Coordinates of C-alpha atoms and ligand atoms in Angstrom, one line a residue:
X1 CA 78.4 117.0 84.4
X2 CA 78.4 117.6 88.1
X3 CA 79.8 121.1 89.5
X4 CA 83.8 120.7 90.5
X5 CA 84.2 119.0 93.7
X6 CA 87.3 120.6 96.0
X7 CA 89.3 118.6 98.2
X8 CA 92.6 119.0 100.2
X9 CA 93.9 115.3 98.4
X10 CA 92.7 113.4 95.9
X11 CA 93.8 109.3 95.5
X12 CA 93.9 107.6 92.5
X13 CA 93.7 103.9 93.4
X14 CA 92.5 102.2 96.1
X15 CA 95.4 99.5 96.5
X16 CA 97.4 99.3 99.3
X17 CA 99.6 102.3 98.5
X18 CA 96.3 104.4 97.6
X19 CA 94.1 103.7 100.5
X20 CA 96.5 103.7 103.3
X21 CA 97.9 107.4 101.8
X22 CA 94.1 108.5 101.8
X23 CA 93.8 107.1 105.6
X24 CA 96.7 109.1 106.7
X25 CA 95.8 112.4 104.9
X26 CA 92.2 111.9 106.9
X27 CA 94.2 111.0 110.0
X28 CA 96.0 114.3 109.7
X29 CA 92.6 116.5 108.9
X30 CA 92.8 116.8 105.5
X31 CA 89.4 116.8 103.5
X32 CA 90.3 113.5 101.5
X33 CA 88.9 111.6 98.5
X34 CA 89.9 108.2 97.0
X35 CA 89.1 106.6 93.2
X36 CA 89.2 103.2 92.6
X37 CA 87.5 102.0 89.1
X38 CA 88.3 98.3 90.5
X39 CA 85.1 95.8 90.5
X40 CA 85.3 92.4 92.7
X41 CA 83.8 88.9 91.2
X42 CA 80.4 90.1 92.2
X43 CA 80.5 93.0 89.8
X44 CA 80.1 95.4 92.5
X45 CA 83.3 98.0 93.7
X46 CA 85.7 97.0 95.6
X47 CA 88.5 98.8 97.3
X48 CA 91.6 97.4 98.0
X49 CA 93.3 97.1 95.2
X50 CA 95.6 93.9 93.4
X51 CA 96.5 93.1 96.7
X52 CA 93.6 92.5 98.4
X53 CA 91.4 91.3 95.2
X54 CA 93.3 89.4 93.6
X55 CA 97.5 89.0 94.9
X56 CA 98.6 88.9 98.6
X57 CA 95.5 88.3 100.3
X58 CA 93.6 85.5 98.0
X59 CA 97.1 83.8 97.1
X60 CA 98.1 83.2 100.5
X61 CA 94.4 82.4 101.4
X62 CA 95.2 79.3 98.6
X63 CA 98.6 78.7 99.9
X64 CA 97.1 78.2 103.2
X65 CA 94.3 75.9 102.0
X66 CA 97.1 73.6 99.8
X67 CA 99.8 73.5 102.7
X68 CA 96.9 71.7 105.0
X69 CA 95.8 69.3 102.2
X70 CA 99.6 68.8 101.2
X71 CA 100.5 68.6 105.0
X72 CA 97.7 66.0 105.8
X73 CA 98.4 64.2 102.5
X74 CA 102.1 64.2 103.1
X75 CA 103.4 64.9 106.7
X76 CA 101.2 63.7 108.9
X77 CA 102.2 60.3 108.9
X78 CA 105.6 61.5 110.6
X79 CA 103.2 62.4 114.0
X80 CA 101.3 59.5 113.5
X81 CA 98.3 60.9 112.1
X82 CA 96.5 58.9 109.1
X83 CA 93.1 60.2 107.4
X84 CA 91.2 57.6 104.7
X85 CA 91.4 59.0 101.3
X86 CA 91.7 62.8 102.2
X87 CA 89.8 65.0 99.2
X88 CA 89.7 68.5 98.5
X89 CA 86.8 70.3 97.4
X90 CA 88.5 73.0 95.2
X91 CA 85.2 74.6 95.3
X92 CA 85.0 75.1 99.1
X93 CA 89.0 76.5 99.0
X94 CA 88.2 79.0 96.6
X95 CA 84.8 80.3 98.2
X96 CA 86.7 80.4 101.3
X97 CA 89.4 82.3 99.7
X98 CA 86.1 84.5 98.3
X99 CA 84.7 85.3 102.0
X100 CA 88.2 86.4 103.1
X101 CA 88.9 88.9 100.1
X102 CA 85.4 90.2 100.7
X103 CA 86.0 90.7 104.2
X104 CA 89.0 92.4 103.5
X105 CA 87.9 94.6 100.5
X106 CA 84.6 95.6 102.2
X107 CA 87.1 96.2 105.9
X108 CA 88.5 99.0 103.5
X109 CA 84.9 100.8 102.7
X110 CA 84.5 100.7 106.4
X111 CA 87.8 102.2 107.0
X112 CA 86.8 104.9 104.7
X113 CA 83.4 105.6 106.3
X114 CA 85.3 105.7 110.2
X115 CA 88.2 108.3 108.8
X116 CA 85.6 110.1 106.3
X117 CA 87.6 109.5 103.3
X118 CA 84.8 110.3 100.5
X119 CA 85.3 106.9 97.8
X120 CA 84.8 107.6 93.9
X121 CA 84.1 104.3 92.3
X122 CA 85.2 104.8 88.6
X123 CA 88.0 105.5 86.6
X124 CA 90.2 108.7 87.1
X125 CA 92.3 110.9 84.8
X126 CA 94.8 113.3 85.7
X127 CA 94.2 116.5 83.6
X128 CA 96.7 119.7 84.5
X129 CA 96.1 122.1 87.3
X130 CA 95.6 118.8 89.7
X131 CA 92.1 118.5 88.3
X132 CA 90.6 114.7 88.3
X133 CA 87.7 113.8 85.9
X134 CA 86.1 110.5 87.3
X135 CA 83.9 108.4 84.6
X136 CA 81.9 106.9 87.4
X137 CA 80.7 103.1 86.7
X138 CA 76.9 104.1 86.4
X139 CA 78.3 106.4 83.3
X140 CA 78.1 109.7 84.9
X141 CA 81.2 112.1 85.4
X142 CA 82.7 114.2 88.4
X143 CA 85.3 116.7 88.1
X144 CA 87.4 116.7 91.3
X145 CA 90.1 119.3 92.4
X146 CA 93.0 119.0 95.0
X147 CA 95.9 121.3 96.1
X148 CA 97.7 117.5 96.2
X149 CA 97.1 114.1 94.1
X150 CA 98.5 111.0 95.2
X151 CA 98.8 108.7 92.0
X152 CA 98.7 105.2 93.4
X153 CA 97.2 103.3 90.2
X154 CA 98.8 100.1 90.8
X155 CA 100.2 97.7 88.4
X156 CA 98.4 94.7 85.7
X157 CA 99.8 91.5 84.1
X158 CA 102.2 91.7 81.5
X159 CA 100.9 90.1 78.8
X160 CA 102.8 87.8 76.2
X161 CA 102.3 88.5 72.7
X162 CA 102.0 85.0 72.1
X163 CA 100.3 83.8 74.9
X164 CA 97.2 86.2 74.9
X165 CA 95.0 85.9 78.0
X166 CA 91.8 84.3 77.9
X167 CA 90.9 83.6 81.1
X168 CA 90.3 79.8 80.8
X169 CA 92.7 78.1 79.3
X170 CA 95.6 81.1 79.1
X171 CA 95.4 82.9 82.2
X172 CA 97.5 85.6 84.6
X173 CA 97.2 85.7 88.7
X174 CA 93.5 86.0 88.2
X175 CA 92.5 83.3 86.5
X176 CA 95.0 80.9 88.4
X177 CA 93.3 82.0 91.7
X178 CA 89.7 80.7 90.3
X179 CA 90.6 77.5 88.6
X180 CA 87.4 75.7 89.2
X181 CA 89.2 72.5 89.5
X182 CA 93.1 70.8 89.8
X183 CA 94.5 71.4 86.4
X184 CA 96.1 67.6 85.7
X185 CA 99.1 69.7 83.7
X186 CA 100.1 73.4 84.5
X187 CA 102.3 75.3 82.9
X188 CA 104.1 78.5 84.4
X189 CA 105.7 81.2 82.2
X190 CA 108.1 82.7 84.5
X191 CA 110.3 81.5 88.2
X192 CA 109.5 84.8 89.6
X193 CA 107.5 85.3 93.1
X194 CA 104.3 84.8 91.2
X195 CA 105.0 81.5 89.6
X196 CA 106.5 80.2 92.0
X197 CA 103.2 80.9 94.7
X198 CA 100.6 79.9 92.6
X199 CA 102.2 76.8 91.0
X200 CA 103.3 75.8 94.6
X201 CA 99.5 76.0 95.6
X202 CA 98.7 73.9 92.4
X203 CA 101.2 71.2 92.7
X204 CA 100.2 70.6 96.6
X205 CA 97.0 69.6 95.0
X206 CA 98.0 67.5 92.5
X207 CA 98.6 69.0 89.3
X208 CA 102.1 68.1 87.7
X209 CA 103.6 71.6 87.4
X210 CA 106.0 72.9 84.6
X211 CA 108.0 76.4 85.2
X212 CA 109.5 78.0 82.1
X213 CA 112.2 80.5 82.6
X214 CA 114.5 81.9 80.1
X215 CA 116.8 83.0 82.8
X216 CA 119.7 80.4 83.4
X217 CA 119.8 81.2 87.0
X218 CA 117.2 80.0 89.7
X219 CA 115.7 83.2 92.0
X220 CA 118.7 85.8 90.8
X221 CA 117.3 88.7 93.1
X222 CA 117.9 86.1 96.1
X223 CA 121.1 85.3 97.7
X224 CA 122.8 82.8 95.7
X225 CA 123.0 80.2 99.4
X226 CA 119.1 80.8 99.6
X227 CA 118.3 80.3 95.9
X228 CA 120.2 77.0 95.9
X229 CA 118.8 75.2 99.0
X230 CA 115.0 76.6 98.0
X231 CA 116.1 75.0 94.4
X232 CA 116.7 72.0 96.0
X233 CA 113.9 71.4 98.2
X234 CA 111.2 72.5 95.2
X235 CA 112.9 69.6 92.9
X236 CA 111.6 67.5 96.4
X237 CA 108.6 68.5 96.0
X238 CA 108.0 67.6 92.3
X239 CA 108.2 71.1 90.8
X240 CA 109.6 70.8 87.9
X241 CA 111.8 73.8 87.1
X242 CA 113.1 74.2 83.7
X243 CA 116.0 77.0 83.6
X244 CA 117.3 78.6 80.5
X245 CA 113.9 77.4 78.9
X246 CA 112.6 80.8 76.7
X247 CA 108.9 80.2 75.6
X248 CA 107.6 81.7 72.3
X249 CA 104.7 79.9 71.6
X250 CA 101.5 79.0 72.9
X251 CA 98.7 77.7 70.8
X252 CA 95.3 76.9 72.3
X253 CA 94.4 73.1 71.0
X254 CA 91.7 70.6 71.7
X255 CA 93.9 68.7 74.0
X256 CA 95.5 71.5 75.5
X257 CA 97.8 74.2 75.4
X258 CA 100.8 73.1 73.0
X259 CA 103.8 75.2 74.4
X260 CA 107.4 75.8 72.2
X261 CA 110.3 76.7 74.4
X262 CA 113.7 77.3 73.8
X263 CA 116.6 75.8 76.1
X264 CA 120.7 74.8 75.8
X265 CA 119.5 71.3 74.0
X266 CA 117.5 73.6 70.8
X267 CA 113.5 73.7 70.8
X268 CA 111.2 71.8 72.9
X269 CA 107.9 71.2 73.0
X270 CA 105.3 70.9 76.4
X271 CA 101.4 70.3 76.1
X272 CA 99.9 71.6 79.2
X273 CA 95.8 71.8 80.5
X274 CA 96.6 75.4 82.1
X275 CA 99.1 77.7 81.0
X276 CA 99.7 80.6 83.9
X277 CA 101.9 83.3 82.8
X278 CA 103.5 84.7 85.4
X279 CA 106.5 87.6 83.8
X280 CA 105.8 90.3 85.9
X281 CA 103.3 93.5 86.4
X282 CA 103.6 96.7 84.5
X283 CA 102.7 100.2 85.9
X284 CA 99.1 100.8 85.1
X285 CA 99.2 104.1 83.4
X286 CA 97.0 103.9 80.3
X287 CA 94.3 106.3 80.1
X288 CA 95.4 107.9 83.5
X289 CA 96.8 111.1 82.2
X290 CA 95.7 113.6 80.1
X291 CA 98.2 115.9 77.8
X292 CA 99.4 118.7 79.4
X293 CA 99.7 117.2 83.3
X294 CA 103.8 117.2 83.0
X295 CA 104.1 114.1 84.4
X296 CA 106.5 112.3 83.4
X297 CA 106.7 108.2 82.3
X298 CA 109.5 106.3 81.9
X299 CA 110.7 103.8 79.1
X300 CA 109.1 101.2 81.8
X301 CA 106.0 103.0 82.2
X302 CA 106.7 103.8 85.4
X303 CA 105.8 107.8 87.0
X304 CA 108.9 109.4 87.5
X305 CA 109.3 110.4 91.1
X306 CA 112.2 111.7 93.2
X307 CA 113.5 109.8 96.6
X308 CA 109.9 112.0 98.0
X309 CA 107.8 110.5 95.6
X310 CA 107.5 113.4 94.2
X311 CA 106.4 113.5 90.3
X312 CA 108.0 117.2 89.8
X313 CA 104.6 118.8 89.1
X314 CA 103.5 121.0 92.3
X315 CA 101.2 119.0 94.2
X316 CA 101.3 115.7 92.4
X317 CA 102.7 112.9 94.0
X318 CA 103.1 109.0 93.1
X319 CA 103.3 105.7 95.2
X320 CA 103.7 102.0 94.8
X321 CA 103.8 99.6 92.0
X322 CA 102.9 102.8 89.3
X323 CA 106.5 103.8 90.1
X324 CA 110.2 103.0 90.5
X325 CA 111.3 100.0 93.6
X326 CA 109.9 96.4 94.5
X327 CA 106.5 95.7 93.6
X328 CA 105.1 95.2 96.9
X329 CA 102.2 96.2 99.1
X330 CA 104.1 97.0 102.2
X331 CA 106.5 99.3 99.9
X332 CA 103.5 101.0 98.6
X333 CA 101.4 101.5 102.2
X334 CA 104.8 103.2 103.6
X335 CA 105.1 105.2 100.8
X336 CA 101.8 106.0 100.7
X337 CA 102.0 107.3 104.5
X338 CA 105.1 109.0 103.5
X339 CA 103.3 111.4 101.0
X340 CA 100.3 111.9 103.1
X341 CA 103.0 113.0 106.1
X342 CA 104.7 115.0 103.6
X343 CA 101.7 116.9 102.5
X344 CA 100.8 117.7 106.0
X345 CA 104.0 119.3 106.8
X346 CA 105.7 116.4 108.5
X347 CA 108.6 114.3 107.6
X348 CA 107.6 111.2 105.6
X349 CA 110.7 108.7 104.3
X350 CA 110.6 105.3 103.0
X351 CA 113.9 103.9 103.0
X352 CA 114.2 101.2 100.1
X353 CA 117.2 99.7 100.9
X354 CA 115.4 97.5 104.0
X355 CA 112.0 96.7 102.2
X356 CA 111.9 93.0 103.6
X357 CA 111.0 90.6 100.2
X358 CA 108.8 87.1 100.9
X359 CA 108.1 84.6 99.1
X360 CA 105.4 82.2 100.6
X361 CA 106.9 78.9 99.4
X362 CA 107.4 76.1 101.6
X363 CA 110.1 76.3 103.0
X364 CA 109.2 80.3 103.1
X365 CA 112.2 82.6 101.1
X366 CA 112.8 85.9 102.6
X367 CA 115.2 88.8 102.6
X368 CA 116.2 92.3 103.6
X369 CA 119.2 94.0 102.5
X370 CA 122.3 93.5 100.3
X371 CA 123.3 89.7 98.9
X372 CA 126.8 88.3 99.0
X373 CA 126.7 88.7 95.3
X374 CA 125.7 92.6 95.5
X375 CA 128.3 92.8 98.1
X376 CA 131.0 91.8 96.4
X377 CA 130.0 93.0 92.9
X378 CA 130.1 96.8 95.0
X379 CA 133.3 95.9 96.4
X380 CA 131.6 96.4 99.8
X381 CA 134.2 94.3 102.4
X382 CA 131.9 91.7 104.1
X383 CA 131.6 88.9 106.0
X384 CA 129.0 86.2 106.9
X385 CA 127.6 83.7 109.3
X386 CA 124.9 81.2 108.7
X387 CA 122.8 78.6 110.7
X388 CA 120.8 75.9 109.3
X389 CA 117.0 74.9 110.7
X390 CA 118.2 71.8 111.1
X391 CA 120.0 72.3 114.2
X392 CA 117.6 74.4 115.7
X393 CA 115.3 72.3 118.3
X394 CA 112.1 74.0 117.5
X395 CA 112.0 73.8 114.0
X396 CA 113.0 70.0 114.1
X397 CA 110.0 69.2 116.0
X398 CA 107.6 71.0 113.9
X399 CA 109.5 68.2 111.2
X400 CA 110.6 71.5 109.4
X401 CA 114.2 71.0 109.1
X402 CA 115.0 72.4 105.8
X403 CA 116.5 75.7 105.0
X404 CA 118.8 78.6 106.7
X405 CA 119.6 82.2 107.8
X406 CA 122.4 83.9 106.7
X407 CA 123.5 87.2 108.2
X408 CA 126.1 89.6 105.9
X409 CA 127.7 92.2 108.1
X410 CA 130.6 94.9 107.2
X411 CA 133.5 93.5 107.6
X412 CA 135.1 96.5 109.6
X413 CA 132.1 98.0 111.3
X414 CA 130.5 94.8 112.0
X415 CA 126.9 96.7 110.6
X416 CA 124.6 94.3 109.3
X417 CA 124.2 94.9 105.5
X418 CA 121.8 92.3 105.0
X419 CA 119.8 89.0 106.3
X420 CA 118.6 86.2 104.0
X421 CA 116.3 83.3 105.3
X422 CA 115.1 79.9 103.9
X423 CA 112.7 77.9 106.4
X424 CA 109.5 78.1 108.3
X425 CA 108.1 80.9 109.5
X426 CA 110.7 83.4 108.0
X427 CA 108.3 85.6 106.7
X428 CA 107.7 86.8 110.1
X429 CA 111.7 85.8 111.3
X430 CA 113.1 88.9 108.5
X431 CA 111.8 91.8 110.9
X432 CA 114.5 91.2 113.4
X433 CA 116.6 91.5 110.4
X434 CA 115.1 94.5 109.0
X435 CA 114.8 96.4 112.5
X436 CA 118.3 95.1 113.3
X437 CA 119.2 97.5 110.2
X438 CA 116.9 99.9 110.6
X439 CA 118.2 100.8 113.7
X440 CA 121.7 100.6 112.0
X441 CA 122.6 97.4 114.4
X442 CA 125.8 95.0 113.8
X443 CA 125.9 91.6 113.8
X444 CA 127.1 91.7 117.5
X445 CA 124.0 93.5 118.5
X446 CA 122.0 90.7 117.1
X447 CA 124.2 88.2 118.6
X448 CA 124.1 89.7 122.2
X449 CA 120.0 89.4 122.6
X450 CA 118.3 87.0 124.8
X451 CA 116.4 85.3 122.0
X452 CA 113.9 82.6 123.7
X453 CA 114.3 79.0 123.5
X454 CA 113.0 76.8 121.7
X455 CA 112.2 79.1 119.0
X456 CA 112.7 79.4 115.0
X457 CA 114.4 82.9 115.4
X458 CA 117.4 81.5 117.5
X459 CA 118.6 80.4 114.0
X460 CA 119.2 84.2 113.5
X461 CA 120.6 84.7 116.5
X462 CA 123.0 81.9 115.8
X463 CA 123.4 83.0 112.2
X464 CA 124.4 85.9 114.0
X465 CA 126.9 84.8 116.5
X466 CA 128.3 82.7 113.6
X467 CA 129.3 86.2 112.0
X468 CA 132.5 86.0 114.6
X469 CA 132.4 82.1 114.4
X470 CA 131.1 81.1 117.9
X471 CA 128.2 80.3 116.9
X472 CA 127.0 77.7 119.7
X473 CA 124.8 74.3 118.0
X474 CA 127.4 74.1 115.1
X475 CA 131.3 73.8 114.2
X476 CA 132.2 76.9 113.2
Ligands
FAD1 P1 97.5 98.1 93.7 O1 97.0 96.9 94.4 O2 97.6 97.3 91.9 O3 95.8 99.3 93.1 C1 95.6 100.1 92.4 C2 94.4 100.6 92.3 O4 94.0 101.4 91.5 C3 93.5 99.0 91.6 O5 92.4 98.7 92.4 C4 93.1 99.8 90.2 O6 92.1 99.3 89.6 C5 93.1 101.2 90.6 N1 93.2 102.2 89.8 C6 94.2 102.1 88.8 N2 94.1 103.2 87.9 C7 92.7 103.7 88.1 C8 92.6 104.5 87.8 N3 93.1 105.7 86.6 N4 91.3 105.5 88.1 C9 91.0 104.8 89.1 N5 91.4 103.7 89.7 C10 92.5 103.1 89.4 N6 103.1 92.0 97.7 C11 103.2 91.5 98.4 O7 103.6 92.7 99.6 N7 103.3 90.4 99.2 C12 102.4 89.5 98.8 O8 102.3 88.4 99.3 C13 102.1 89.8 97.7 N8 101.5 88.7 96.9 C14 101.1 89.1 95.6 C15 100.5 88.0 94.7 C16 99.9 88.1 93.4 C17 99.3 86.9 93.0 C18 99.9 89.7 93.2 C19 99.5 89.5 91.7 C20 100.4 90.4 93.8 C21 101.4 90.3 95.2 N9 101.8 91.4 95.6 C22 102.0 91.0 96.9 C23 102.2 92.6 95.0 C24 101.0 93.9 95.5 O9 99.6 93.0 95.4 C25 101.4 95.0 94.9 O10 102.7 95.4 95.2 C26 100.4 96.1 95.5 O11 99.5 95.7 95.4 C27 100.7 97.3 94.9 O12 99.7 98.5 95.7 P2 98.8 99.6 94.7 O13 98.5 100.0 95.8 O14 100.7 100.0 94.2 O15 98.8 99.1 93.6
AMP2 P1 108.5 88.3 88.3 O1 109.1 89.4 87.2 O2 109.8 88.1 89.2 O3 107.3 88.1 88.4 O4 109.7 87.4 87.3 C1 109.1 87.0 86.1 C2 109.8 86.1 85.0 O5 109.1 85.5 84.2 C3 111.7 86.3 85.1 O6 112.2 85.9 86.0 C4 111.5 86.3 83.6 O7 113.0 85.9 83.2 C5 110.4 85.4 82.9 N1 110.0 85.4 81.5 C6 109.8 86.6 80.8 N2 109.4 86.3 79.7 C7 109.7 85.0 79.3 C8 109.2 83.8 78.5 N3 109.2 84.1 77.4 N4 109.7 82.6 78.8 C9 110.5 82.1 79.8 N5 110.2 82.9 81.0 C10 109.8 84.0 80.7

C-alpha cells in the first residue's frame, strides 16, 4: 500500500458527470483526481463512461450509418438517385463506430492532461472521512483523501432474471452495438429510448425487429400527441412494437432465443436470433461505499442527494445516473459543473424542469417541460398550439414531412410550460423551447421572434403562434 495522496477534489467515475466535474474543478484551481474503472474494447483504460464507450456516441454513430443505408435503399429514388445493389458491410460500420469512440475517449485523456486532472485507472471505494481507496488494474492499491468527493458512478443495464446476458444471443446495449452481422430476427424487450434507438439501427439494415413492451401505452413519458405520431411512423417503417406484452421467459435453443410473453390474448411465443434486453438502467453502487460513510442509498439503488447534489455527508456529493432525475448525459454534466462550482464557493444549480429529452429515431422525438397530460393531472390551466412539418417548405423539400411541434403555455400568463416535437432534426430544434423556458418566456415571445425562411425551426415559430390561434400557414 502506497501512502495517502491528498487532493482538493476526488471524483469517482469519468463519465459525462465525473469527467466534466473534474475538468471544471481543475479550471477553478482545485487539485483534482478522477478515478475510473472502465476498459475499452482493446482492454486498455477508456475514459468517458457509458456515454462515450457504449451509449450516446456509439449509438449515434450506428444510427447515422444505418440511416444513410436506409436512405439509399428507400428514400433516394424520390430524388432521382439510384444505385445498383447497395450493400452494408457491418464490420466497416462497427469499425467506424469504434474509431469515433476511441477518438472521444482518448480526447478525455488529453483534456485531463491539459487541465492537470490526475487520472487513476481502477475501482474506487469511498470510506469514512473522505478517503477513497483505489484498486488499480495492475493489482496495486492507492489511497486518496480530499476535502470533497464527487461520486459519479453512473449506471448499469438491468438484467432480467430469466434472460441473463450471455454476450452473444442475449445482450444489452454493449452487445447490440457490436453485432458482427445483421440478425435476421431481433427481439427487443422494452420500448424505451435504448430499445427504440438500437431496434431502429438493425431494422434499417434489414432485421425483422419485434419490440415487446409490458406497458399498454407507447412512450408514456412523451406527450400523447407526439407518441401517437411516432408510433404511426414506426409502424410504417415495419418496426413491430407489441404493447401490453410482458415477457416472462427466454430460452436459448439451437434455432434461436425462444421467448414467452403474455398479452391481452394470453400466452404467446416468439423465436428470435438475437435478444436485446433494454428494460432500463440501475445506479452502479455495488462495492462503491464502505461501511460507515453515512451516504444513503434509496430503495431504487440511487444515492440520496438534495437539490444541490449533496449527500448530507460533509464534502460528499453525487451526480448523474447514480442519483435521482433523468438518466441523460447532459443532465449528468450540468450537475458535475454545478457541484464543482459549489465546491469552489460559486453559485451552482441545475434546473431539472428544463432538461431536454431526445430519442434519435426517425423521425426524431424531443421534448422539454410538461406534457399536456401532466398539466391536466396537476390542474394547471393551459393552452396549446401545434404545427405540422408537412406544412413547412424546408421539411417538404428535404422529403421529411412527418411529425409536428406542439407548444404548451399557461392559459393565463402565456408562459411556456412545455415544447414537444417529433420530426426532422428536432434534437436541435428542442433547444429553442429550452432557452425560452429558461428565460421564463411566453408563447407570444417565441411567436414575435423572426425565424429564418425556409428553416425547420419555423415549425416551432408557427406552433407558438398557433397557441394564440394565429399560425399563418395552417387553418387555426
Ligand atoms: P456513466 O457514463 O455511466 O459513467 C460512470 C463511470 O464511472 C463509468 O465509466 C464506470 O466504469 C465508472 N465507475 C463506476 N463505479 C466506479 C467505481 N466505484 N470506481 C471507478 N469507476 C467507477 N444519454 C443522453 O443524454 N443522450 C443519448 O443519446 C444517450 N444515449 C444512450 C444510449 C445508450 C445505448 C445508453 C446505454 C445510454 C445512453 N444515454 C444517453 C445515457 C447516458 O449514457 C448516461 O445518462 C450518462 O452516461 C450518465 O453519465 P454518468 O457520468 O452519470 O455515468
Ligand atoms: P426505459 O427504462 O425507458 O429504458 O424503458 C424500459 C422499458 O422496458 C419500460 O417501458 C418497461 O415497461 C419495459 N419492460 C420492463 N420489463 C419488461 C418485460 N418483462 N417485458 C416487456 N417489457 C418490459
